[in-house]
PDB file of C-alpha atoms and ligand atoms in Angstrom:
ATOM      1  CA  UNK A  12    -168.950 187.661-132.653  1.00  0.00           C
ATOM      2  CA  UNK A  13    -168.917 186.375-136.234  1.00  0.00           C
ATOM      3  CA  UNK A  14    -171.493 188.884-137.461  1.00  0.00           C
ATOM      4  CA  UNK A  15    -169.467 191.718-135.880  1.00  0.00           C
ATOM      5  CA  UNK A  16    -166.389 190.357-137.640  1.00  0.00           C
ATOM      6  CA  UNK A  17    -168.207 190.174-140.980  1.00  0.00           C
ATOM      7  CA  UNK A  18    -169.503 193.730-140.569  1.00  0.00           C
ATOM      8  CA  UNK A  19    -166.013 195.024-139.732  1.00  0.00           C
ATOM      9  CA  UNK A  20    -164.677 193.347-142.890  1.00  0.00           C
ATOM     10  CA  UNK A  21    -167.489 194.949-144.927  1.00  0.00           C
ATOM     11  CA  UNK A  22    -168.826 191.576-146.050  1.00  0.00           C
ATOM     12  CA  UNK A  23    -172.483 191.154-146.938  1.00  0.00           C
ATOM     13  CA  UNK A  24    -172.590 187.732-145.251  1.00  0.00           C
ATOM     14  CA  UNK A  25    -174.521 186.416-142.269  1.00  0.00           C
ATOM     15  CA  UNK A  26    -173.625 183.881-139.580  1.00  0.00           C
ATOM     16  CA  UNK A  27    -176.712 181.929-138.501  1.00  0.00           C
ATOM     17  CA  UNK A  28    -177.432 179.120-136.038  1.00  0.00           C
ATOM     18  CA  UNK A  29    -179.199 175.951-137.153  1.00  0.00           C
ATOM     19  CA  UNK A  30    -180.204 173.016-134.995  1.00  0.00           C
ATOM     20  CA  UNK A  31    -179.449 169.751-136.785  1.00  0.00           C
ATOM     21  CA  UNK A  32    -180.043 166.239-135.489  1.00  0.00           C
ATOM     22  CA  UNK A  33    -176.890 164.122-135.615  1.00  0.00           C
ATOM     23  CA  UNK A  34    -178.499 161.645-138.020  1.00  0.00           C
ATOM     24  CA  UNK A  35    -179.251 164.531-140.395  1.00  0.00           C
ATOM     25  CA  UNK A  36    -175.705 165.903-140.458  1.00  0.00           C
ATOM     26  CA  UNK A  37    -174.724 164.307-143.822  1.00  0.00           C
ATOM     27  CA  UNK A  38    -177.785 165.831-145.513  1.00  0.00           C
ATOM     28  CA  UNK A  39    -177.250 169.186-143.780  1.00  0.00           C
ATOM     29  CA  UNK A  40    -173.612 169.390-144.919  1.00  0.00           C
ATOM     30  CA  UNK A  41    -174.496 168.418-148.488  1.00  0.00           C
ATOM     31  CA  UNK A  42    -177.377 170.906-148.495  1.00  0.00           C
ATOM     32  CA  UNK A  43    -175.234 173.761-147.156  1.00  0.00           C
ATOM     33  CA  UNK A  44    -172.655 173.075-149.879  1.00  0.00           C
ATOM     34  CA  UNK A  45    -175.303 173.117-152.612  1.00  0.00           C
ATOM     35  CA  UNK A  46    -176.915 176.244-151.201  1.00  0.00           C
ATOM     36  CA  UNK A  47    -173.570 177.976-151.668  1.00  0.00           C
ATOM     37  CA  UNK A  48    -172.720 178.443-147.982  1.00  0.00           C
ATOM     38  CA  UNK A  49    -169.239 179.855-147.402  1.00  0.00           C
ATOM     39  CA  UNK A  50    -168.675 177.390-144.579  1.00  0.00           C
ATOM     40  CA  UNK A  51    -169.883 176.569-141.103  1.00  0.00           C
ATOM     41  CA  UNK A  52    -169.001 175.715-137.528  1.00  0.00           C
ATOM     42  CA  UNK A  53    -170.046 172.585-135.693  1.00  0.00           C
ATOM     43  CA  UNK A  54    -170.486 171.922-132.021  1.00  0.00           C
ATOM     44  CA  UNK A  55    -170.863 168.743-129.976  1.00  0.00           C
ATOM     45  CA  UNK A  56    -171.669 166.014-130.942  1.00  0.00           C
ATOM     46  CA  UNK A  57    -171.207 167.029-134.578  1.00  0.00           C
ATOM     47  CA  UNK A  58    -167.469 167.769-134.277  1.00  0.00           C
ATOM     48  CA  UNK A  59    -166.625 164.066-134.128  1.00  0.00           C
ATOM     49  CA  UNK A  60    -169.252 162.996-136.670  1.00  0.00           C
ATOM     50  CA  UNK A  61    -168.061 165.537-139.238  1.00  0.00           C
ATOM     51  CA  UNK A  62    -164.564 164.102-139.093  1.00  0.00           C
ATOM     52  CA  UNK A  63    -165.675 161.155-141.215  1.00  0.00           C
ATOM     53  CA  UNK A  64    -168.160 163.145-143.313  1.00  0.00           C
ATOM     54  CA  UNK A  65    -166.069 165.927-144.837  1.00  0.00           C
ATOM     55  CA  UNK A  66    -164.324 165.180-148.121  1.00  0.00           C
ATOM     56  CA  UNK A  67    -160.997 166.798-147.250  1.00  0.00           C
ATOM     57  CA  UNK A  68    -159.302 167.065-143.857  1.00  0.00           C
ATOM     58  CA  UNK A  69    -156.893 169.851-142.970  1.00  0.00           C
ATOM     59  CA  UNK A  70    -153.871 168.795-140.882  1.00  0.00           C
ATOM     60  CA  UNK A  71    -155.418 170.541-137.838  1.00  0.00           C
ATOM     61  CA  UNK A  72    -158.498 168.299-138.022  1.00  0.00           C
ATOM     62  CA  UNK A  73    -156.440 165.171-138.603  1.00  0.00           C
ATOM     63  CA  UNK A  74    -154.248 165.945-135.606  1.00  0.00           C
ATOM     64  CA  UNK A  75    -157.198 166.458-133.219  1.00  0.00           C
ATOM     65  CA  UNK A  76    -159.612 163.919-134.685  1.00  0.00           C
ATOM     66  CA  UNK A  77    -162.431 166.457-134.707  1.00  0.00           C
ATOM     67  CA  UNK A  78    -163.826 169.104-137.069  1.00  0.00           C
ATOM     68  CA  UNK A  79    -165.284 172.344-135.729  1.00  0.00           C
ATOM     69  CA  UNK A  80    -164.935 174.421-138.925  1.00  0.00           C
ATOM     70  CA  UNK A  81    -165.915 173.551-142.497  1.00  0.00           C
ATOM     71  CA  UNK A  82    -164.978 175.464-145.637  1.00  0.00           C
ATOM     72  CA  UNK A  83    -166.865 174.724-148.861  1.00  0.00           C
ATOM     73  CA  UNK A  84    -164.780 174.634-152.018  1.00  0.00           C
ATOM     74  CA  UNK A  85    -165.706 174.482-155.702  1.00  0.00           C
ATOM     75  CA  UNK A  86    -163.824 173.259-158.748  1.00  0.00           C
ATOM     76  CA  UNK A  87    -163.006 176.243-160.938  1.00  0.00           C
ATOM     77  CA  UNK A  88    -162.891 176.236-164.740  1.00  0.00           C
ATOM     78  CA  UNK A  89    -159.077 176.222-164.502  1.00  0.00           C
ATOM     79  CA  UNK A  90    -159.221 172.850-162.704  1.00  0.00           C
ATOM     80  CA  UNK A  91    -158.221 174.151-159.255  1.00  0.00           C
ATOM     81  CA  UNK A  92    -160.260 174.009-156.046  1.00  0.00           C
ATOM     82  CA  UNK A  93    -161.116 177.444-154.668  1.00  0.00           C
ATOM     83  CA  UNK A  94    -163.301 178.839-151.909  1.00  0.00           C
ATOM     84  CA  UNK A  95    -166.829 178.289-153.186  1.00  0.00           C
ATOM     85  CA  UNK A  96    -167.771 181.938-152.641  1.00  0.00           C
ATOM     86  CA  UNK A  97    -164.886 183.103-154.835  1.00  0.00           C
ATOM     87  CA  UNK A  98    -166.250 181.234-157.869  1.00  0.00           C
ATOM     88  CA  UNK A  99    -168.973 182.660-160.121  1.00  0.00           C
ATOM     89  CA  UNK A 100    -172.291 180.810-160.319  1.00  0.00           C
ATOM     90  CA  UNK A 101    -172.819 177.345-158.849  1.00  0.00           C
ATOM     91  CA  UNK A 102    -169.945 175.040-159.822  1.00  0.00           C
ATOM     92  CA  UNK A 103    -170.741 171.465-160.829  1.00  0.00           C
ATOM     93  CA  UNK A 104    -168.340 170.024-158.262  1.00  0.00           C
ATOM     94  CA  UNK A 105    -168.274 171.179-154.653  1.00  0.00           C
ATOM     95  CA  UNK A 106    -166.584 169.640-151.628  1.00  0.00           C
ATOM     96  CA  UNK A 107    -166.191 170.243-147.906  1.00  0.00           C
ATOM     97  CA  UNK A 108    -162.863 170.741-146.136  1.00  0.00           C
ATOM     98  CA  UNK A 109    -162.718 170.210-142.370  1.00  0.00           C
ATOM     99  CA  UNK A 110    -160.491 172.134-139.942  1.00  0.00           C
ATOM    100  CA  UNK A 111    -160.043 172.229-136.183  1.00  0.00           C
ATOM    101  CA  UNK A 112    -159.531 175.694-134.704  1.00  0.00           C
ATOM    102  CA  UNK A 113    -160.172 174.731-131.050  1.00  0.00           C
ATOM    103  CA  UNK A 114    -156.727 173.439-130.161  1.00  0.00           C
ATOM    104  CA  UNK A 115    -154.774 176.441-131.468  1.00  0.00           C
ATOM    105  CA  UNK A 116    -157.202 178.730-129.653  1.00  0.00           C
ATOM    106  CA  UNK A 117    -156.164 177.241-126.294  1.00  0.00           C
ATOM    107  CA  UNK A 118    -152.481 178.048-126.684  1.00  0.00           C
ATOM    108  CA  UNK A 119    -153.094 181.418-128.351  1.00  0.00           C
ATOM    109  CA  UNK A 120    -155.400 182.543-125.533  1.00  0.00           C
ATOM    110  CA  UNK A 121    -152.966 181.405-122.823  1.00  0.00           C
ATOM    111  CA  UNK A 122    -150.017 183.094-124.536  1.00  0.00           C
ATOM    112  CA  UNK A 123    -151.805 186.358-125.217  1.00  0.00           C
ATOM    113  CA  UNK A 124    -153.676 186.756-121.954  1.00  0.00           C
ATOM    114  CA  UNK A 125    -151.242 185.295-119.444  1.00  0.00           C
ATOM    115  CA  UNK A 126    -147.910 185.923-121.211  1.00  0.00           C
ATOM    116  CA  UNK A 127    -146.841 182.354-120.458  1.00  0.00           C
ATOM    117  CA  UNK A 128    -144.066 180.898-122.641  1.00  0.00           C
ATOM    118  CA  UNK A 129    -145.467 177.438-123.331  1.00  0.00           C
ATOM    119  CA  UNK A 130    -142.209 175.968-124.630  1.00  0.00           C
ATOM    120  CA  UNK A 131    -140.496 174.548-121.562  1.00  0.00           C
ATOM    121  CA  UNK A 132    -143.450 175.383-119.296  1.00  0.00           C
ATOM    122  CA  UNK A 133    -144.258 173.448-116.114  1.00  0.00           C
ATOM    123  CA  UNK A 134    -148.038 173.005-116.059  1.00  0.00           C
ATOM    124  CA  UNK A 135    -150.640 171.528-113.705  1.00  0.00           C
ATOM    125  CA  UNK A 136    -153.626 170.364-115.766  1.00  0.00           C
ATOM    126  CA  UNK A 137    -156.888 169.865-113.864  1.00  0.00           C
ATOM    127  CA  UNK A 138    -159.381 167.564-115.597  1.00  0.00           C
ATOM    128  CA  UNK A 139    -158.986 164.722-118.049  1.00  0.00           C
ATOM    129  CA  UNK A 140    -162.416 164.860-119.758  1.00  0.00           C
ATOM    130  CA  UNK A 141    -162.979 166.133-123.282  1.00  0.00           C
ATOM    131  CA  UNK A 142    -161.775 169.697-122.667  1.00  0.00           C
ATOM    132  CA  UNK A 143    -158.951 168.726-120.300  1.00  0.00           C
ATOM    133  CA  UNK A 144    -157.593 166.070-122.651  1.00  0.00           C
ATOM    134  CA  UNK A 145    -157.506 168.460-125.621  1.00  0.00           C
ATOM    135  CA  UNK A 146    -155.773 171.156-123.555  1.00  0.00           C
ATOM    136  CA  UNK A 147    -153.190 168.747-122.108  1.00  0.00           C
ATOM    137  CA  UNK A 148    -152.338 167.376-125.562  1.00  0.00           C
ATOM    138  CA  UNK A 149    -152.033 170.886-126.967  1.00  0.00           C
ATOM    139  CA  UNK A 150    -149.756 172.001-124.109  1.00  0.00           C
ATOM    140  CA  UNK A 151    -147.586 168.940-124.742  1.00  0.00           C
ATOM    141  CA  UNK A 152    -147.540 169.675-128.493  1.00  0.00           C
ATOM    142  CA  UNK A 153    -146.374 173.221-127.702  1.00  0.00           C
ATOM    143  CA  UNK A 154    -143.299 171.786-126.020  1.00  0.00           C
ATOM    144  CA  UNK A 155    -144.172 172.040-122.338  1.00  0.00           C
ATOM    145  CA  UNK A 156    -141.410 170.526-120.199  1.00  0.00           C
ATOM    146  CA  UNK A 157    -143.496 168.905-117.442  1.00  0.00           C
ATOM    147  CA  UNK A 158    -147.211 168.213-117.199  1.00  0.00           C
ATOM    148  CA  UNK A 159    -148.903 167.177-113.952  1.00  0.00           C
ATOM    149  CA  UNK A 160    -152.366 165.716-114.433  1.00  0.00           C
ATOM    150  CA  UNK A 161    -155.027 165.716-111.714  1.00  0.00           C
ATOM    151  CA  UNK A 162    -158.527 164.332-112.222  1.00  0.00           C
ATOM    152  CA  UNK A 163    -161.289 163.154-109.874  1.00  0.00           C
ATOM    153  CA  UNK A 164    -161.296 159.790-111.632  1.00  0.00           C
ATOM    154  CA  UNK A 165    -157.610 158.954-111.518  1.00  0.00           C
ATOM    155  CA  UNK A 166    -157.828 156.251-114.184  1.00  0.00           C
ATOM    156  CA  UNK A 167    -158.632 158.905-116.793  1.00  0.00           C
ATOM    157  CA  UNK A 168    -155.545 160.911-115.794  1.00  0.00           C
ATOM    158  CA  UNK A 169    -153.464 157.703-116.028  1.00  0.00           C
ATOM    159  CA  UNK A 170    -154.794 157.019-119.552  1.00  0.00           C
ATOM    160  CA  UNK A 171    -154.127 160.600-120.629  1.00  0.00           C
ATOM    161  CA  UNK A 172    -150.586 160.460-119.215  1.00  0.00           C
ATOM    162  CA  UNK A 173    -149.978 157.294-121.250  1.00  0.00           C
ATOM    163  CA  UNK A 174    -151.306 158.946-124.401  1.00  0.00           C
ATOM    164  CA  UNK A 175    -149.084 162.006-123.918  1.00  0.00           C
ATOM    165  CA  UNK A 176    -145.997 159.888-123.230  1.00  0.00           C
ATOM    166  CA  UNK A 177    -146.642 157.895-126.427  1.00  0.00           C
ATOM    167  CA  UNK A 178    -147.104 160.999-128.584  1.00  0.00           C
ATOM    168  CA  UNK A 179    -144.656 163.461-127.010  1.00  0.00           C
ATOM    169  CA  UNK A 180    -141.561 161.703-125.746  1.00  0.00           C
ATOM    170  CA  UNK A 181    -139.897 164.982-124.746  1.00  0.00           C
ATOM    171  CA  UNK A 182    -142.585 165.936-122.249  1.00  0.00           C
ATOM    172  CA  UNK A 183    -142.299 164.708-118.677  1.00  0.00           C
ATOM    173  CA  UNK A 184    -145.761 163.597-117.546  1.00  0.00           C
ATOM    174  CA  UNK A 185    -146.890 162.758-114.006  1.00  0.00           C
ATOM    175  CA  UNK A 186    -150.234 162.047-112.360  1.00  0.00           C
ATOM    176  CA  UNK A 187    -150.642 164.092-109.180  1.00  0.00           C
ATOM    177  CA  UNK A 188    -149.617 167.478-107.772  1.00  0.00           C
ATOM    178  CA  UNK A 189    -146.276 169.202-108.379  1.00  0.00           C
ATOM    179  CA  UNK A 190    -144.012 170.359-105.579  1.00  0.00           C
ATOM    180  CA  UNK A 191    -142.404 173.767-105.883  1.00  0.00           C
ATOM    181  CA  UNK A 192    -143.045 176.564-108.364  1.00  0.00           C
ATOM    182  CA  UNK A 193    -144.736 176.041-111.708  1.00  0.00           C
ATOM    183  CA  UNK A 194    -145.641 178.354-114.599  1.00  0.00           C
ATOM    184  CA  UNK A 195    -149.286 177.577-115.157  1.00  0.00           C
ATOM    185  CA  UNK A 196    -152.416 175.876-113.795  1.00  0.00           C
ATOM    186  CA  UNK A 197    -155.205 175.127-116.306  1.00  0.00           C
ATOM    187  CA  UNK A 198    -158.706 174.160-115.200  1.00  0.00           C
ATOM    188  CA  UNK A 199    -160.406 171.876-117.708  1.00  0.00           C
ATOM    189  CA  UNK A 200    -162.954 170.460-115.265  1.00  0.00           C
ATOM    190  CA  UNK A 201    -166.537 171.682-115.012  1.00  0.00           C
ATOM    191  CA  UNK A 202    -166.020 172.782-111.388  1.00  0.00           C
ATOM    192  CA  UNK A 203    -166.796 176.499-111.174  1.00  0.00           C
ATOM    193  CA  UNK A 204    -169.706 176.483-113.620  1.00  0.00           C
ATOM    194  CA  UNK A 205    -172.295 176.271-110.833  1.00  0.00           C
ATOM    195  CA  UNK A 206    -172.540 178.609-107.827  1.00  0.00           C
ATOM    196  CA  UNK A 207    -171.118 176.934-104.729  1.00  0.00           C
ATOM    197  CA  UNK A 208    -168.850 174.558-106.662  1.00  0.00           C
ATOM    198  CA  UNK A 209    -165.691 173.499-104.832  1.00  0.00           C
ATOM    199  CA  UNK A 210    -162.258 174.464-106.164  1.00  0.00           C
ATOM    200  CA  UNK A 211    -161.032 172.015-108.824  1.00  0.00           C
ATOM    201  CA  UNK A 212    -157.808 171.407-106.876  1.00  0.00           C
ATOM    202  CA  UNK A 213    -156.682 170.676-103.330  1.00  0.00           C
ATOM    203  CA  UNK A 214    -154.864 173.831-102.194  1.00  0.00           C
ATOM    204  CA  UNK A 215    -153.487 171.965 -99.169  1.00  0.00           C
ATOM    205  CA  UNK A 216    -151.499 169.846-101.622  1.00  0.00           C
ATOM    206  CA  UNK A 217    -150.766 172.608-104.114  1.00  0.00           C
ATOM    207  CA  UNK A 218    -150.900 176.225-102.843  1.00  0.00           C
ATOM    208  CA  UNK A 219    -151.860 178.566-105.686  1.00  0.00           C
ATOM    209  CA  UNK A 220    -149.052 180.937-104.651  1.00  0.00           C
ATOM    210  CA  UNK A 221    -146.741 178.331-106.252  1.00  0.00           C
ATOM    211  CA  UNK A 222    -148.234 179.081-109.697  1.00  0.00           C
ATOM    212  CA  UNK A 223    -147.272 182.023-111.898  1.00  0.00           C
ATOM    213  CA  UNK A 224    -150.559 182.015-113.804  1.00  0.00           C
ATOM    214  CA  UNK A 225    -153.966 180.329-113.733  1.00  0.00           C
ATOM    215  CA  UNK A 226    -156.173 179.756-116.777  1.00  0.00           C
ATOM    216  CA  UNK A 227    -159.774 178.652-116.284  1.00  0.00           C
ATOM    217  CA  UNK A 228    -161.369 177.234-119.435  1.00  0.00           C
ATOM    218  CA  UNK A 229    -164.745 178.262-117.971  1.00  0.00           C
ATOM    219  CA  UNK A 230    -165.901 181.719-119.155  1.00  0.00           C
ATOM    220  CA  UNK A 231    -169.337 181.889-117.537  1.00  0.00           C
ATOM    221  CA  UNK A 232    -169.181 182.993-114.752  1.00  0.00           C
ATOM    222  CA  UNK A 233    -166.390 185.373-115.730  1.00  0.00           C
ATOM    223  CA  UNK A 234    -164.683 184.929-112.348  1.00  0.00           C
ATOM    224  CA  UNK A 235    -164.835 181.415-110.931  1.00  0.00           C
ATOM    225  CA  UNK A 236    -163.861 180.662-107.303  1.00  0.00           C
ATOM    226  CA  UNK A 237    -160.581 179.319-108.737  1.00  0.00           C
ATOM    227  CA  UNK A 238    -159.789 182.611-110.493  1.00  0.00           C
ATOM    228  CA  UNK A 239    -160.699 184.567-107.333  1.00  0.00           C
ATOM    229  CA  UNK A 240    -158.431 182.405-105.189  1.00  0.00           C
ATOM    230  CA  UNK A 241    -155.647 182.608-107.783  1.00  0.00           C
ATOM    231  CA  UNK A 242    -155.836 186.406-107.976  1.00  0.00           C
ATOM    232  CA  UNK A 243    -155.680 186.583-104.161  1.00  0.00           C
ATOM    233  CA  UNK A 244    -152.605 184.340-104.244  1.00  0.00           C
ATOM    234  CA  UNK A 245    -150.906 186.788-106.628  1.00  0.00           C
ATOM    235  CA  UNK A 246    -151.239 184.755-109.864  1.00  0.00           C
ATOM    236  CA  UNK A 247    -151.964 186.241-113.281  1.00  0.00           C
ATOM    237  CA  UNK A 248    -155.436 184.996-114.290  1.00  0.00           C
ATOM    238  CA  UNK A 249    -157.626 184.646-117.369  1.00  0.00           C
ATOM    239  CA  UNK A 250    -160.911 182.907-118.132  1.00  0.00           C
ATOM    240  CA  UNK A 251    -161.871 180.806-121.150  1.00  0.00           C
ATOM    241  CA  UNK A 252    -163.447 183.568-123.226  1.00  0.00           C
ATOM    242  CA  UNK A 253    -160.238 183.969-125.226  1.00  0.00           C
ATOM    243  CA  UNK A 254    -160.492 180.338-126.353  1.00  0.00           C
ATOM    244  CA  UNK A 255    -164.025 180.875-127.604  1.00  0.00           C
ATOM    245  CA  UNK A 256    -162.884 184.083-129.315  1.00  0.00           C
ATOM    246  CA  UNK A 257    -159.893 182.575-131.083  1.00  0.00           C
ATOM    247  CA  UNK A 258    -161.550 179.410-132.366  1.00  0.00           C
ATOM    248  CA  UNK A 259    -163.894 181.924-134.008  1.00  0.00           C
ATOM    249  CA  UNK A 260    -161.296 184.396-135.306  1.00  0.00           C
ATOM    250  CA  UNK A 261    -159.365 181.549-136.935  1.00  0.00           C
ATOM    251  CA  UNK A 262    -162.550 180.156-138.515  1.00  0.00           C
ATOM    252  CA  UNK A 263    -163.335 183.582-139.991  1.00  0.00           C
ATOM    253  CA  UNK A 264    -159.815 183.718-141.459  1.00  0.00           C
ATOM    254  CA  UNK A 265    -160.292 180.286-143.049  1.00  0.00           C
ATOM    255  CA  UNK A 266    -163.572 181.342-144.650  1.00  0.00           C
ATOM    256  CA  UNK A 267    -162.513 184.805-145.826  1.00  0.00           C
ATOM    257  CA  UNK A 268    -158.769 184.498-146.408  1.00  0.00           C
ATOM    258  CA  UNK A 269    -158.418 187.810-144.519  1.00  0.00           C
ATOM    259  CA  UNK A 270    -157.055 188.689-141.066  1.00  0.00           C
ATOM    260  CA  UNK A 271    -159.872 188.644-138.510  1.00  0.00           C
ATOM    261  CA  UNK A 272    -160.898 191.947-136.880  1.00  0.00           C
ATOM    262  CA  UNK A 273    -160.102 190.588-133.421  1.00  0.00           C
ATOM    263  CA  UNK A 274    -160.926 193.694-131.353  1.00  0.00           C
ATOM    264  CA  UNK A 275    -164.419 194.051-132.857  1.00  0.00           C
ATOM    265  CA  UNK A 276    -165.099 190.347-132.444  1.00  0.00           C
ATOM    266  CA  UNK A 277    -163.937 190.371-128.818  1.00  0.00           C
ATOM    267  CA  UNK A 278    -166.170 193.345-128.021  1.00  0.00           C
ATOM    268  CA  UNK A 279    -169.222 191.654-129.569  1.00  0.00           C
ATOM    269  CA  UNK A 280    -168.475 188.385-127.782  1.00  0.00           C
ATOM    270  CA  UNK A 281    -168.080 190.079-124.394  1.00  0.00           C
ATOM    271  CA  UNK A 282    -171.327 191.965-124.991  1.00  0.00           C
ATOM    272  CA  UNK A 283    -173.186 188.765-125.861  1.00  0.00           C
ATOM    273  CA  UNK A 284    -171.792 186.642-123.037  1.00  0.00           C
ATOM    274  CA  UNK A 285    -171.705 189.142-120.170  1.00  0.00           C
ATOM    275  CA  UNK A 286    -174.449 191.665-121.024  1.00  0.00           C
TER     276      UNK A 286
HETATM  277  P1  ATR B  12    -165.937 168.327-121.044  1.00  0.00           P
HETATM  278  O1  ATR B  12    -166.150 167.752-122.418  1.00  0.00           O
HETATM  279  O2  ATR B  12    -166.610 169.646-120.831  1.00  0.00           O
HETATM  280  O3  ATR B  12    -164.510 168.318-120.642  1.00  0.00           O
HETATM  281  P2  ATR B  12    -166.318 165.932-119.464  1.00  0.00           P
HETATM  282  O4  ATR B  12    -165.583 165.160-120.498  1.00  0.00           O
HETATM  283  O5  ATR B  12    -167.554 165.356-118.866  1.00  0.00           O
HETATM  284  O6  ATR B  12    -166.748 167.339-120.043  1.00  0.00           O
HETATM  285  O7  ATR B  12    -165.276 166.312-118.297  1.00  0.00           O
HETATM  286  C1  ATR B  12    -165.649 166.947-117.135  1.00  0.00           C
HETATM  287  C2  ATR B  12    -164.430 167.081-116.260  1.00  0.00           C
HETATM  288  O8  ATR B  12    -164.782 167.714-115.011  1.00  0.00           O
HETATM  289  C3  ATR B  12    -163.829 165.738-115.874  1.00  0.00           C
HETATM  290  O9  ATR B  12    -162.444 165.919-115.665  1.00  0.00           O
HETATM  291  C4  ATR B  12    -164.559 165.438-114.564  1.00  0.00           C
HETATM  292  O10 ATR B  12    -163.901 164.522-113.720  1.00  0.00           O
HETATM  293  P3  ATR B  12    -164.178 162.935-113.909  1.00  0.00           P
HETATM  294  O11 ATR B  12    -163.337 162.503-115.063  1.00  0.00           O
HETATM  295  O12 ATR B  12    -163.762 162.325-112.619  1.00  0.00           O
HETATM  296  O13 ATR B  12    -165.648 162.795-114.189  1.00  0.00           O
HETATM  297  C5  ATR B  12    -164.537 166.814-113.933  1.00  0.00           C
HETATM  298  N1  ATR B  12    -165.574 166.949-112.914  1.00  0.00           N
HETATM  299  C6  ATR B  12    -166.893 167.098-113.127  1.00  0.00           C
HETATM  300  N2  ATR B  12    -167.552 167.225-111.949  1.00  0.00           N
HETATM  301  C7  ATR B  12    -166.619 167.148-110.964  1.00  0.00           C
HETATM  302  C8  ATR B  12    -166.646 167.199-109.530  1.00  0.00           C
HETATM  303  N3  ATR B  12    -167.794 167.355-108.872  1.00  0.00           N
HETATM  304  N4  ATR B  12    -165.477 167.078-108.867  1.00  0.00           N
HETATM  305  C9  ATR B  12    -164.313 166.921-109.524  1.00  0.00           C
HETATM  306  N5  ATR B  12    -164.213 166.861-110.876  1.00  0.00           N
HETATM  307  C10 ATR B  12    -165.346 166.966-111.578  1.00  0.00           C
END
């Protein structure tokens, strides 16, 4: 996806994968900066570790407490910090700036692919683990009107409800299933990843025909049993590939300062994931 984006922008850059042990992350970040890397992405468990390692934190990283994108900056001769790659030579002072592009990707993907207006939305959130918590907080931050939280371990849903109430007073939050029609169901559980997995919700307590749209954060398989059942019930559906795409398109924009070639990146991503 990133290499397709770079090619479409005509940049002679490469996106490469490196395996780094968590204890080596400080040295790896410092080394990448000194090697003149444009920036990098981090995945678990490095997203949380990097939060306290980068020298500057963008508001997006501060808000989510995690860093998935780093931009390296250098101090120019005019005394201002610029993207490292924009400066000639190897500047004496370099620093890392951390961003989080995951959270915005959730709401962008849901808006674009399901045409759901998130402000004022009534949403059933399934799952209160890492992915479910981030999605629920983002949906609350977007101004959802009511959030219902369902999780196998109810205590985690209770804790998440408390956290949302403390941070977003305007959002009504309940643990359990809604009655009546809602705008959106989001699956943030891992149910659907493995063949034969059960549905992540109890359709006797919440019939999917009561939902306008269903978003499954899982993207492999492309159609989970939940998305199949939702389509049969007449809901608009989308899988989690758009989230993966948009955390990447935003990262590319941070590194380059240019609009990401979204169509080319989506095509490359679909080819890589579903080929
Ligand atoms: P991630 O970081 O991918 O979100 P996680 O934090 O382990 O991973 O969360 C996994 C989510 O899937 C949790 O909501 C989990 O429910 P619990 O909090 O009760 O563990 C949910 N989950 C996983 N397996 C499940 C199953 N067999 N039935 C119902 N929920 C399940």
